[in-house]
């Protein structure tokens, strides 16, 4: 069966709900590949609705897990020079306690994990890995030149978006909190940021084409829908992190921007409800690991510079040996062969 849409699931599947994907054992995709039957009950971190979806769509679980992992790796890359580097005290999950405060960092982690899942599921459809979806059936773009063919096998963004929305948001949708409560604000924040992550993937998808025709004349082109490289999604979400909107609950229990001078955030933007700690010192309740022991750059004036990274506590200097590829030679044809050289560098580590 090949359909492009998520078979409709009874809404009663989603009763109430909480944390993000990032908190659950889906982060260990290897865990699913084992037997088929007991799989869903073994995944301790799943909400009720997610368990149901797991039973209906077992073949999707591996991609959901890989997608969330890709999201986290990208988070760690984007924040590698920052005090908060996308790791936390509780490393049983990558994000751990950071998720407990409604900060910008939490907003980012929800968005990028949701984006990772859309990405992975859309690709898995294209690659024929899932029984309920196949290549994209997106409509031909109106502005595509008439003699170009539309219909290469594209990433199935439509399915990836819809499935991951059902799955990832299920946790939040199952919960119900009193209107106007802090928990209800967190719930709305999480859903908003999940959506912003998915939309970012969707906004960056583009048409990609391949030439055919006699000896590369390119007289004929075949085009399809293609997702952007995930690095691009990470960069775009990082920009959205920098411009994230600070929100609060209004009297009618809706999230509104704190400062009404600015344009209200759209569904493509990140939102947060609590200010961030400075992440200088380790603190269980905020999920900060602190920056003691982090490498810093003595000459940089940015966040990775020793002054800012070490929060003014100072740093120690070490000599470290690093191994590099060097004296690389190109061999016909076609590979590059390098030697390994060891060099001594100065490293600076926060006190
Ligand atoms: C957390 O990290 C520490 C140090 O890296 C390690 O010893 C410990 O086993 C990790 N815990 C879990 C649950 O992964
Ligand atoms: C940890 O952070 C919380 C919230 O910012 C603060 O109230 C508390 O004093 C901090 N604890 C320590 C040990 O620094
Ligand atoms: C993040 O920083 C902590 C210390 O603050 C360090 O232990 C950890 O290895 C870093 N993680 C990454 C991915 O760089
Ligand atoms: C340190 O920062 C400077 C200035 O930003 C940069 O040119 C240099 O490559 C950085 N060094 C390392 C080891 O990252």
CSV table of C-alpha atoms and ligand atoms in Angstrom, one decimal:
chain,number,residue,atom,x,y,z
A,1,UNK,CA,0.0,0.0,0.0
A,2,UNK,CA,1.4,3.4,-0.9
A,3,UNK,CA,-0.3,6.4,0.3
A,4,UNK,CA,1.0,9.9,1.0
A,5,UNK,CA,-1.0,10.6,3.9
A,6,UNK,CA,-0.9,9.5,7.5
A,7,UNK,CA,-3.9,7.1,7.9
A,8,UNK,CA,-6.3,8.9,10.1
A,9,UNK,CA,-5.9,7.9,13.7
A,10,UNK,CA,-8.6,8.3,16.2
A,11,UNK,CA,-8.0,11.5,18.2
A,12,UNK,CA,-8.7,9.5,21.3
A,13,UNK,CA,-5.3,8.0,20.9
A,14,UNK,CA,-3.9,11.3,22.3
A,15,UNK,CA,-5.2,11.7,25.8
A,16,UNK,CA,-2.9,13.9,27.8
A,17,UNK,CA,1.0,14.4,27.8
A,18,UNK,CA,4.7,16.0,28.6
A,19,UNK,CA,8.4,16.1,27.7
A,20,UNK,CA,10.0,15.9,24.4
A,21,UNK,CA,11.2,13.1,22.4
A,22,UNK,CA,14.6,13.9,23.6
A,23,UNK,CA,13.9,12.6,27.0
A,24,UNK,CA,13.0,9.1,25.9
A,25,UNK,CA,14.8,5.9,25.0
A,26,UNK,CA,14.1,6.6,21.4
A,27,UNK,CA,17.5,8.1,21.5
A,28,UNK,CA,18.9,4.6,21.4
A,29,UNK,CA,17.6,3.4,18.1
A,30,UNK,CA,19.5,0.2,18.4
A,31,UNK,CA,17.0,-0.8,21.1
A,32,UNK,CA,14.2,-1.1,18.6
A,33,UNK,CA,15.8,-3.1,16.0
A,34,UNK,CA,15.7,-6.1,18.3
A,35,UNK,CA,12.5,-8.2,18.3
A,36,UNK,CA,9.3,-6.9,16.9
A,37,UNK,CA,6.5,-7.6,19.4
A,38,UNK,CA,7.7,-6.5,22.8
A,39,UNK,CA,9.3,-3.4,21.2
A,40,UNK,CA,6.7,-0.8,22.1
A,41,UNK,CA,6.3,-1.9,25.7
A,42,UNK,CA,10.1,-1.9,26.2
A,43,UNK,CA,10.3,1.8,25.3
A,44,UNK,CA,9.8,3.1,28.8
A,45,UNK,CA,9.8,6.8,27.8
A,46,UNK,CA,6.8,6.7,25.5
A,47,UNK,CA,3.6,8.4,26.4
A,48,UNK,CA,0.3,6.4,26.1
A,49,UNK,CA,-0.4,7.8,22.7
A,50,UNK,CA,3.1,7.3,21.5
A,51,UNK,CA,2.9,3.6,22.5
A,52,UNK,CA,-0.2,3.2,20.4
A,53,UNK,CA,1.5,4.8,17.4
A,54,UNK,CA,4.5,2.6,18.1
A,55,UNK,CA,2.3,-0.5,17.8
A,56,UNK,CA,0.7,0.7,14.6
A,57,UNK,CA,3.9,1.9,13.0
A,58,UNK,CA,6.7,-0.2,14.4
A,59,UNK,CA,8.8,0.2,11.3
A,60,UNK,CA,8.9,4.0,11.9
A,61,UNK,CA,10.5,3.8,15.3
A,62,UNK,CA,14.0,3.4,14.2
A,63,UNK,CA,13.8,6.5,12.1
A,64,UNK,CA,12.2,8.5,14.8
A,65,UNK,CA,15.1,7.5,17.1
A,66,UNK,CA,17.7,8.3,14.5
A,67,UNK,CA,16.0,11.6,13.7
A,68,UNK,CA,16.0,12.7,17.3
A,69,UNK,CA,19.7,11.7,17.6
A,70,UNK,CA,20.6,13.7,14.5
A,71,UNK,CA,18.8,16.7,16.1
A,72,UNK,CA,20.8,16.4,19.2
A,73,UNK,CA,24.1,16.0,17.4
A,74,UNK,CA,23.3,19.1,15.4
A,75,UNK,CA,22.4,20.9,18.6
A,76,UNK,CA,25.8,20.0,20.1
A,77,UNK,CA,27.5,21.2,16.9
A,78,UNK,CA,25.7,24.6,16.9
A,79,UNK,CA,26.4,25.2,20.5
A,80,UNK,CA,29.9,23.8,20.7
A,81,UNK,CA,31.4,27.3,21.4
A,82,UNK,CA,28.8,28.2,24.0
A,83,UNK,CA,28.6,27.8,27.7
A,84,UNK,CA,25.5,25.7,27.3
A,85,UNK,CA,26.7,23.1,24.9
A,86,UNK,CA,23.5,21.0,24.7
A,87,UNK,CA,24.7,18.6,27.4
A,88,UNK,CA,23.3,18.4,30.9
A,89,UNK,CA,23.7,17.0,34.3
A,90,UNK,CA,21.3,14.2,33.7
A,91,UNK,CA,22.9,12.4,30.9
A,92,UNK,CA,20.5,9.5,30.9
A,93,UNK,CA,18.9,11.7,28.3
A,94,UNK,CA,20.9,14.2,26.4
A,95,UNK,CA,18.9,17.2,27.5
A,96,UNK,CA,17.9,16.1,30.9
A,97,UNK,CA,17.0,18.8,33.3
A,98,UNK,CA,17.4,21.7,30.9
A,99,UNK,CA,14.0,20.7,29.7
A,100,UNK,CA,12.6,21.6,33.1
A,101,UNK,CA,13.0,25.3,32.6
A,102,UNK,CA,11.1,27.0,29.8
A,103,UNK,CA,14.2,28.7,28.4
A,104,UNK,CA,15.5,29.5,25.0
A,105,UNK,CA,17.8,26.5,25.1
A,106,UNK,CA,14.8,24.3,25.9
A,107,UNK,CA,13.0,25.8,22.9
A,108,UNK,CA,15.9,25.0,20.7
A,109,UNK,CA,16.1,21.4,21.8
A,110,UNK,CA,12.4,20.8,21.2
A,111,UNK,CA,12.6,22.4,17.8
A,112,UNK,CA,15.6,20.6,16.6
A,113,UNK,CA,14.5,17.2,17.7
A,114,UNK,CA,11.1,17.7,16.0
A,115,UNK,CA,13.0,18.8,12.9
A,116,UNK,CA,15.3,15.8,13.0
A,117,UNK,CA,12.2,13.5,13.1
A,118,UNK,CA,10.5,15.1,10.1
A,119,UNK,CA,13.8,14.9,8.2
A,120,UNK,CA,14.4,11.2,9.0
A,121,UNK,CA,10.8,10.0,8.4
A,122,UNK,CA,10.6,12.0,5.1
A,123,UNK,CA,13.8,10.4,3.8
A,124,UNK,CA,12.8,6.9,5.0
A,125,UNK,CA,9.7,7.2,2.9
A,126,UNK,CA,11.7,8.1,-0.2
A,127,UNK,CA,14.1,5.3,0.4
A,128,UNK,CA,11.2,2.8,0.6
A,129,UNK,CA,11.9,1.9,4.2
A,130,UNK,CA,8.4,2.4,5.5
A,131,UNK,CA,5.3,0.4,4.5
A,132,UNK,CA,2.9,3.3,4.7
A,133,UNK,CA,4.6,5.8,2.5
A,134,UNK,CA,6.8,6.1,-0.6
A,135,UNK,CA,8.2,8.9,-2.8
A,136,UNK,CA,6.8,12.4,-2.4
A,137,UNK,CA,3.7,13.1,-4.3
A,138,UNK,CA,4.0,16.8,-3.9
A,139,UNK,CA,2.3,18.8,-6.7
A,140,UNK,CA,4.5,20.1,-9.5
A,141,UNK,CA,5.6,23.6,-8.7
A,142,UNK,CA,3.8,26.2,-10.9
A,143,UNK,CA,7.0,28.0,-11.8
A,144,UNK,CA,8.9,24.9,-13.0
A,145,UNK,CA,9.7,25.3,-16.7
A,146,UNK,CA,7.3,23.4,-18.9
A,147,UNK,CA,9.7,21.1,-20.5
A,148,UNK,CA,11.2,19.9,-17.2
A,149,UNK,CA,9.9,16.6,-15.9
A,150,UNK,CA,8.5,16.5,-12.4
A,151,UNK,CA,8.5,13.2,-10.7
A,152,UNK,CA,11.9,11.9,-9.6
A,153,UNK,CA,11.5,10.2,-6.3
A,154,UNK,CA,11.4,13.1,-3.8
A,155,UNK,CA,11.6,13.2,0.0
A,156,UNK,CA,8.1,12.7,1.4
A,157,UNK,CA,7.9,15.9,3.4
A,158,UNK,CA,4.1,15.8,3.5
A,159,UNK,CA,4.1,12.4,5.2
A,160,UNK,CA,7.1,13.1,7.4
A,161,UNK,CA,5.6,16.3,8.6
A,162,UNK,CA,2.2,14.8,9.4
A,163,UNK,CA,3.5,11.6,11.0
A,164,UNK,CA,6.1,13.4,13.2
A,165,UNK,CA,3.5,15.9,14.3
A,166,UNK,CA,1.2,13.2,15.5
A,167,UNK,CA,4.0,11.3,17.2
A,168,UNK,CA,6.1,14.0,18.7
A,169,UNK,CA,3.2,16.2,19.8
A,170,UNK,CA,1.3,13.3,21.2
A,171,UNK,CA,3.1,13.7,24.5
A,172,UNK,CA,2.0,17.3,24.9
A,173,UNK,CA,-1.5,16.7,23.6
A,174,UNK,CA,-2.2,14.0,26.1
A,175,UNK,CA,-1.8,16.3,29.0
A,176,UNK,CA,-4.3,18.7,30.3
A,177,UNK,CA,-3.6,21.5,32.7
A,178,UNK,CA,-5.7,24.2,34.2
A,179,UNK,CA,-6.0,27.2,32.0
A,180,UNK,CA,-3.6,29.9,33.0
A,181,UNK,CA,-1.3,27.5,34.9
A,182,UNK,CA,2.4,27.6,34.5
A,183,UNK,CA,2.3,24.0,33.2
A,184,UNK,CA,-0.2,25.0,30.5
A,185,UNK,CA,2.2,27.7,29.4
A,186,UNK,CA,5.0,25.2,29.1
A,187,UNK,CA,2.8,22.9,27.1
A,188,UNK,CA,2.0,25.6,24.6
A,189,UNK,CA,5.6,26.6,24.4
A,190,UNK,CA,6.6,23.0,23.6
A,191,UNK,CA,4.0,22.6,21.0
A,192,UNK,CA,4.9,25.9,19.4
A,193,UNK,CA,8.6,25.0,19.2
A,194,UNK,CA,8.0,21.5,17.9
A,195,UNK,CA,6.0,23.1,15.1
A,196,UNK,CA,8.7,25.8,14.4
A,197,UNK,CA,11.2,22.9,14.0
A,198,UNK,CA,9.0,21.1,11.5
A,199,UNK,CA,8.2,24.2,9.6
A,200,UNK,CA,11.9,25.1,9.3
A,201,UNK,CA,12.5,21.7,7.6
A,202,UNK,CA,9.6,22.4,5.3
A,203,UNK,CA,10.6,26.0,4.5
A,204,UNK,CA,14.1,24.9,3.5
A,205,UNK,CA,13.0,22.0,1.3
A,206,UNK,CA,13.6,22.8,-2.4
A,207,UNK,CA,13.3,21.6,-5.9
A,208,UNK,CA,16.3,19.7,-7.1
A,209,UNK,CA,16.9,18.6,-10.7
A,210,UNK,CA,19.1,16.3,-12.7
A,211,UNK,CA,20.2,16.7,-16.4
A,212,UNK,CA,19.6,14.2,-19.1
A,213,UNK,CA,20.0,14.4,-22.8
A,214,UNK,CA,22.7,13.7,-25.3
A,215,UNK,CA,26.2,14.0,-23.9
A,216,UNK,CA,25.3,16.2,-21.0
A,217,UNK,CA,23.4,18.6,-23.2
A,218,UNK,CA,20.9,19.0,-20.4
A,219,UNK,CA,18.1,19.2,-22.9
A,220,UNK,CA,15.9,17.3,-20.5
A,221,UNK,CA,15.6,17.7,-16.7
A,222,UNK,CA,14.0,15.6,-14.1
A,223,UNK,CA,13.1,17.4,-10.8
A,224,UNK,CA,11.9,16.4,-7.4
A,225,UNK,CA,11.4,17.7,-3.9
A,226,UNK,CA,14.5,17.6,-1.8
A,227,UNK,CA,15.1,18.3,1.9
A,228,UNK,CA,17.9,20.7,2.8
A,229,UNK,CA,21.0,19.4,4.4
A,230,UNK,CA,20.4,19.1,8.1
A,231,UNK,CA,23.3,21.5,8.9
A,232,UNK,CA,21.3,24.2,7.2
A,233,UNK,CA,18.3,23.4,9.4
A,234,UNK,CA,20.6,23.7,12.4
A,235,UNK,CA,21.9,27.0,11.3
A,236,UNK,CA,18.5,28.4,10.6
A,237,UNK,CA,17.2,27.3,14.0
A,238,UNK,CA,20.2,28.8,15.6
A,239,UNK,CA,19.3,32.1,14.1
A,240,UNK,CA,15.7,31.6,15.4
A,241,UNK,CA,17.2,30.9,18.8
A,242,UNK,CA,19.0,34.2,18.8
A,243,UNK,CA,15.8,36.0,17.9
A,244,UNK,CA,13.4,33.9,20.0
A,245,UNK,CA,10.4,35.6,21.5
A,246,UNK,CA,9.8,35.9,25.2
A,247,UNK,CA,6.2,35.0,26.0
A,248,UNK,CA,3.8,35.1,29.0
A,249,UNK,CA,0.3,34.0,29.6
A,250,UNK,CA,-2.4,36.6,29.2
A,251,UNK,CA,-5.6,36.7,31.2
A,252,UNK,CA,-7.4,34.5,28.7
A,253,UNK,CA,-4.7,31.8,29.2
A,254,UNK,CA,-3.0,32.3,25.9
A,255,UNK,CA,0.7,32.8,25.2
A,256,UNK,CA,1.5,36.4,24.2
A,257,UNK,CA,4.7,38.2,23.6
A,258,UNK,CA,6.0,40.0,26.7
A,259,UNK,CA,7.1,43.1,24.8
A,260,UNK,CA,4.3,44.2,22.6
A,261,UNK,CA,6.6,46.5,20.7
A,262,UNK,CA,7.8,43.6,18.6
A,263,UNK,CA,5.9,41.7,15.9
A,264,UNK,CA,4.3,38.7,17.4
A,265,UNK,CA,6.2,35.4,16.7
A,266,UNK,CA,4.8,33.3,13.9
A,267,UNK,CA,4.5,29.5,13.8
A,268,UNK,CA,8.0,29.5,12.3
A,269,UNK,CA,9.7,31.2,15.2
A,270,UNK,CA,10.9,29.9,18.6
A,271,UNK,CA,9.3,31.1,21.8
A,272,UNK,CA,10.3,30.8,25.5
A,273,UNK,CA,8.7,31.7,28.8
A,274,UNK,CA,11.6,31.7,31.3
A,275,UNK,CA,15.0,33.5,31.2
A,276,UNK,CA,18.1,31.4,31.0
A,277,UNK,CA,20.6,30.8,33.8
A,278,UNK,CA,24.1,32.0,32.9
A,279,UNK,CA,25.3,28.3,32.8
A,280,UNK,CA,28.5,29.3,34.5
A,281,UNK,CA,28.3,27.0,37.5
A,282,UNK,CA,26.8,23.5,37.8
A,283,UNK,CA,23.3,23.6,39.1
A,284,UNK,CA,21.0,20.6,39.2
A,285,UNK,CA,17.8,22.6,39.3
A,286,UNK,CA,18.5,24.5,36.0
A,287,UNK,CA,20.3,21.6,34.3
A,288,UNK,CA,23.5,23.6,34.0
A,289,UNK,CA,26.8,21.7,33.9
A,290,UNK,CA,28.8,24.8,34.4
A,291,UNK,CA,32.0,25.6,32.4
A,292,UNK,CA,34.6,24.3,34.8
A,293,UNK,CA,37.0,22.1,32.6
A,294,UNK,CA,35.7,23.5,29.3
A,295,UNK,CA,38.3,24.4,26.6
A,296,UNK,CA,38.4,28.0,25.7
A,297,UNK,CA,40.2,30.2,23.2
A,298,UNK,CA,42.6,32.6,24.6
A,299,UNK,CA,42.5,35.0,21.7
A,300,UNK,CA,38.8,35.0,20.9
A,301,UNK,CA,36.6,37.8,22.1
A,302,UNK,CA,33.5,35.7,21.5
A,303,UNK,CA,31.6,33.3,23.6
A,304,UNK,CA,34.4,30.7,23.2
A,305,UNK,CA,37.0,33.2,24.5
A,306,UNK,CA,38.4,32.3,27.9
A,307,UNK,CA,37.0,35.5,29.5
A,308,UNK,CA,33.3,34.7,28.7
A,309,UNK,CA,33.5,30.9,28.7
A,310,UNK,CA,35.1,30.8,32.1
A,311,UNK,CA,32.8,33.5,33.5
A,312,UNK,CA,35.8,35.5,34.7
A,313,UNK,CA,37.1,32.6,36.9
A,314,UNK,CA,40.4,32.3,34.9
A,315,UNK,CA,41.9,29.3,33.2
A,316,UNK,CA,44.8,26.9,33.2
A,317,UNK,CA,47.1,26.4,30.3
A,318,UNK,CA,48.3,23.0,29.2
A,319,UNK,CA,50.5,21.7,26.4
A,320,UNK,CA,48.6,19.0,24.5
A,321,UNK,CA,49.6,16.8,21.6
A,322,UNK,CA,47.2,16.6,18.8
A,323,UNK,CA,47.4,14.3,15.8
A,324,UNK,CA,46.7,15.8,12.4
A,325,UNK,CA,46.6,14.7,8.8
A,326,UNK,CA,49.5,16.2,6.9
A,327,UNK,CA,51.7,16.0,3.8
A,328,UNK,CA,48.7,14.9,1.8
A,329,UNK,CA,49.3,13.7,-1.7
A,330,UNK,CA,46.9,13.1,-4.5
A,331,UNK,CA,47.3,9.7,-6.2
A,332,UNK,CA,46.0,8.9,-9.7
A,333,UNK,CA,43.2,7.9,-9.6
A,334,UNK,CA,41.5,8.8,-7.2
A,335,UNK,CA,42.5,9.0,-3.7
A,336,UNK,CA,44.4,11.2,-1.3
A,337,UNK,CA,47.0,9.8,1.0
A,338,UNK,CA,48.2,11.6,4.1
A,339,UNK,CA,50.7,11.1,6.8
A,340,UNK,CA,49.9,11.6,10.5
A,341,UNK,CA,51.8,14.3,12.3
A,342,UNK,CA,51.8,15.1,15.9
A,343,UNK,CA,52.0,18.7,17.0
A,344,UNK,CA,52.0,20.4,20.4
A,345,UNK,CA,49.5,23.1,21.0
A,346,UNK,CA,48.6,25.2,23.9
A,347,UNK,CA,45.2,24.5,25.4
A,348,UNK,CA,43.3,26.7,27.8
A,349,UNK,CA,40.9,25.2,30.2
A,350,UNK,CA,38.4,27.0,32.5
A,351,UNK,CA,39.0,26.9,36.2
B,1,LIG,C1,26.9,10.1,32.5
B,1,LIG,O1,28.2,10.5,32.2
B,1,LIG,C2,29.2,10.0,33.1
B,1,LIG,C3,30.5,10.7,32.7
B,1,LIG,O2,30.6,11.0,31.3
B,1,LIG,C4,29.3,8.5,33.0
B,1,LIG,O3,30.2,8.0,33.9
B,1,LIG,C5,27.9,8.0,33.3
B,1,LIG,O4,27.9,6.6,33.1
B,1,LIG,C6,26.8,8.6,32.4
B,1,LIG,N1,25.5,8.1,32.8
B,1,LIG,C7,24.6,7.7,32.0
B,1,LIG,C8,23.3,7.2,32.6
B,1,LIG,O5,24.8,7.6,30.8
B,2,LIG,C1,20.5,26.9,41.1
B,2,LIG,O1,19.6,27.7,40.3
B,2,LIG,C2,18.4,28.2,41.0
B,2,LIG,C3,17.5,28.9,40.0
B,2,LIG,O2,18.3,29.9,39.3
B,2,LIG,C4,18.8,29.1,42.2
B,2,LIG,O3,17.7,29.5,42.9
B,2,LIG,C5,19.7,28.3,43.1
B,2,LIG,O4,20.2,29.1,44.2
B,2,LIG,C6,20.9,27.7,42.4
B,2,LIG,N1,21.6,26.7,43.2
B,2,LIG,C7,22.9,26.8,43.4
B,2,LIG,C8,23.5,25.7,44.3
B,2,LIG,O5,23.7,27.6,42.8
B,3,LIG,C1,29.8,20.1,27.3
B,3,LIG,O1,30.3,20.6,28.4
B,3,LIG,C2,30.6,19.8,29.5
B,3,LIG,C3,31.1,20.5,30.7
B,3,LIG,O2,30.5,21.7,30.8
B,3,LIG,C4,31.5,18.7,29.1
B,3,LIG,O3,31.7,17.7,30.1
B,3,LIG,C5,31.0,17.9,27.8
B,3,LIG,O4,31.9,17.0,27.3
B,3,LIG,C6,30.7,18.9,26.7
B,3,LIG,N1,29.9,18.2,25.7
B,3,LIG,C7,30.3,18.4,24.4
B,3,LIG,C8,29.4,17.6,23.4
B,3,LIG,O5,31.2,19.1,24.0
B,4,LIG,C1,40.7,31.3,18.5
B,4,LIG,O1,40.0,32.5,18.1
B,4,LIG,C2,40.7,33.2,17.1
B,4,LIG,C3,40.0,34.5,16.9
B,4,LIG,O2,38.6,34.3,16.8
B,4,LIG,C4,40.7,32.3,15.8
B,4,LIG,O3,41.3,33.0,14.8
B,4,LIG,C5,41.4,31.0,16.1
B,4,LIG,O4,41.4,30.1,15.0
B,4,LIG,C6,40.8,30.3,17.3
B,4,LIG,N1,41.6,29.2,17.7
B,4,LIG,C7,41.1,28.0,17.9
B,4,LIG,C8,42.1,26.9,18.3
B,4,LIG,O5,40.0,27.7,17.7
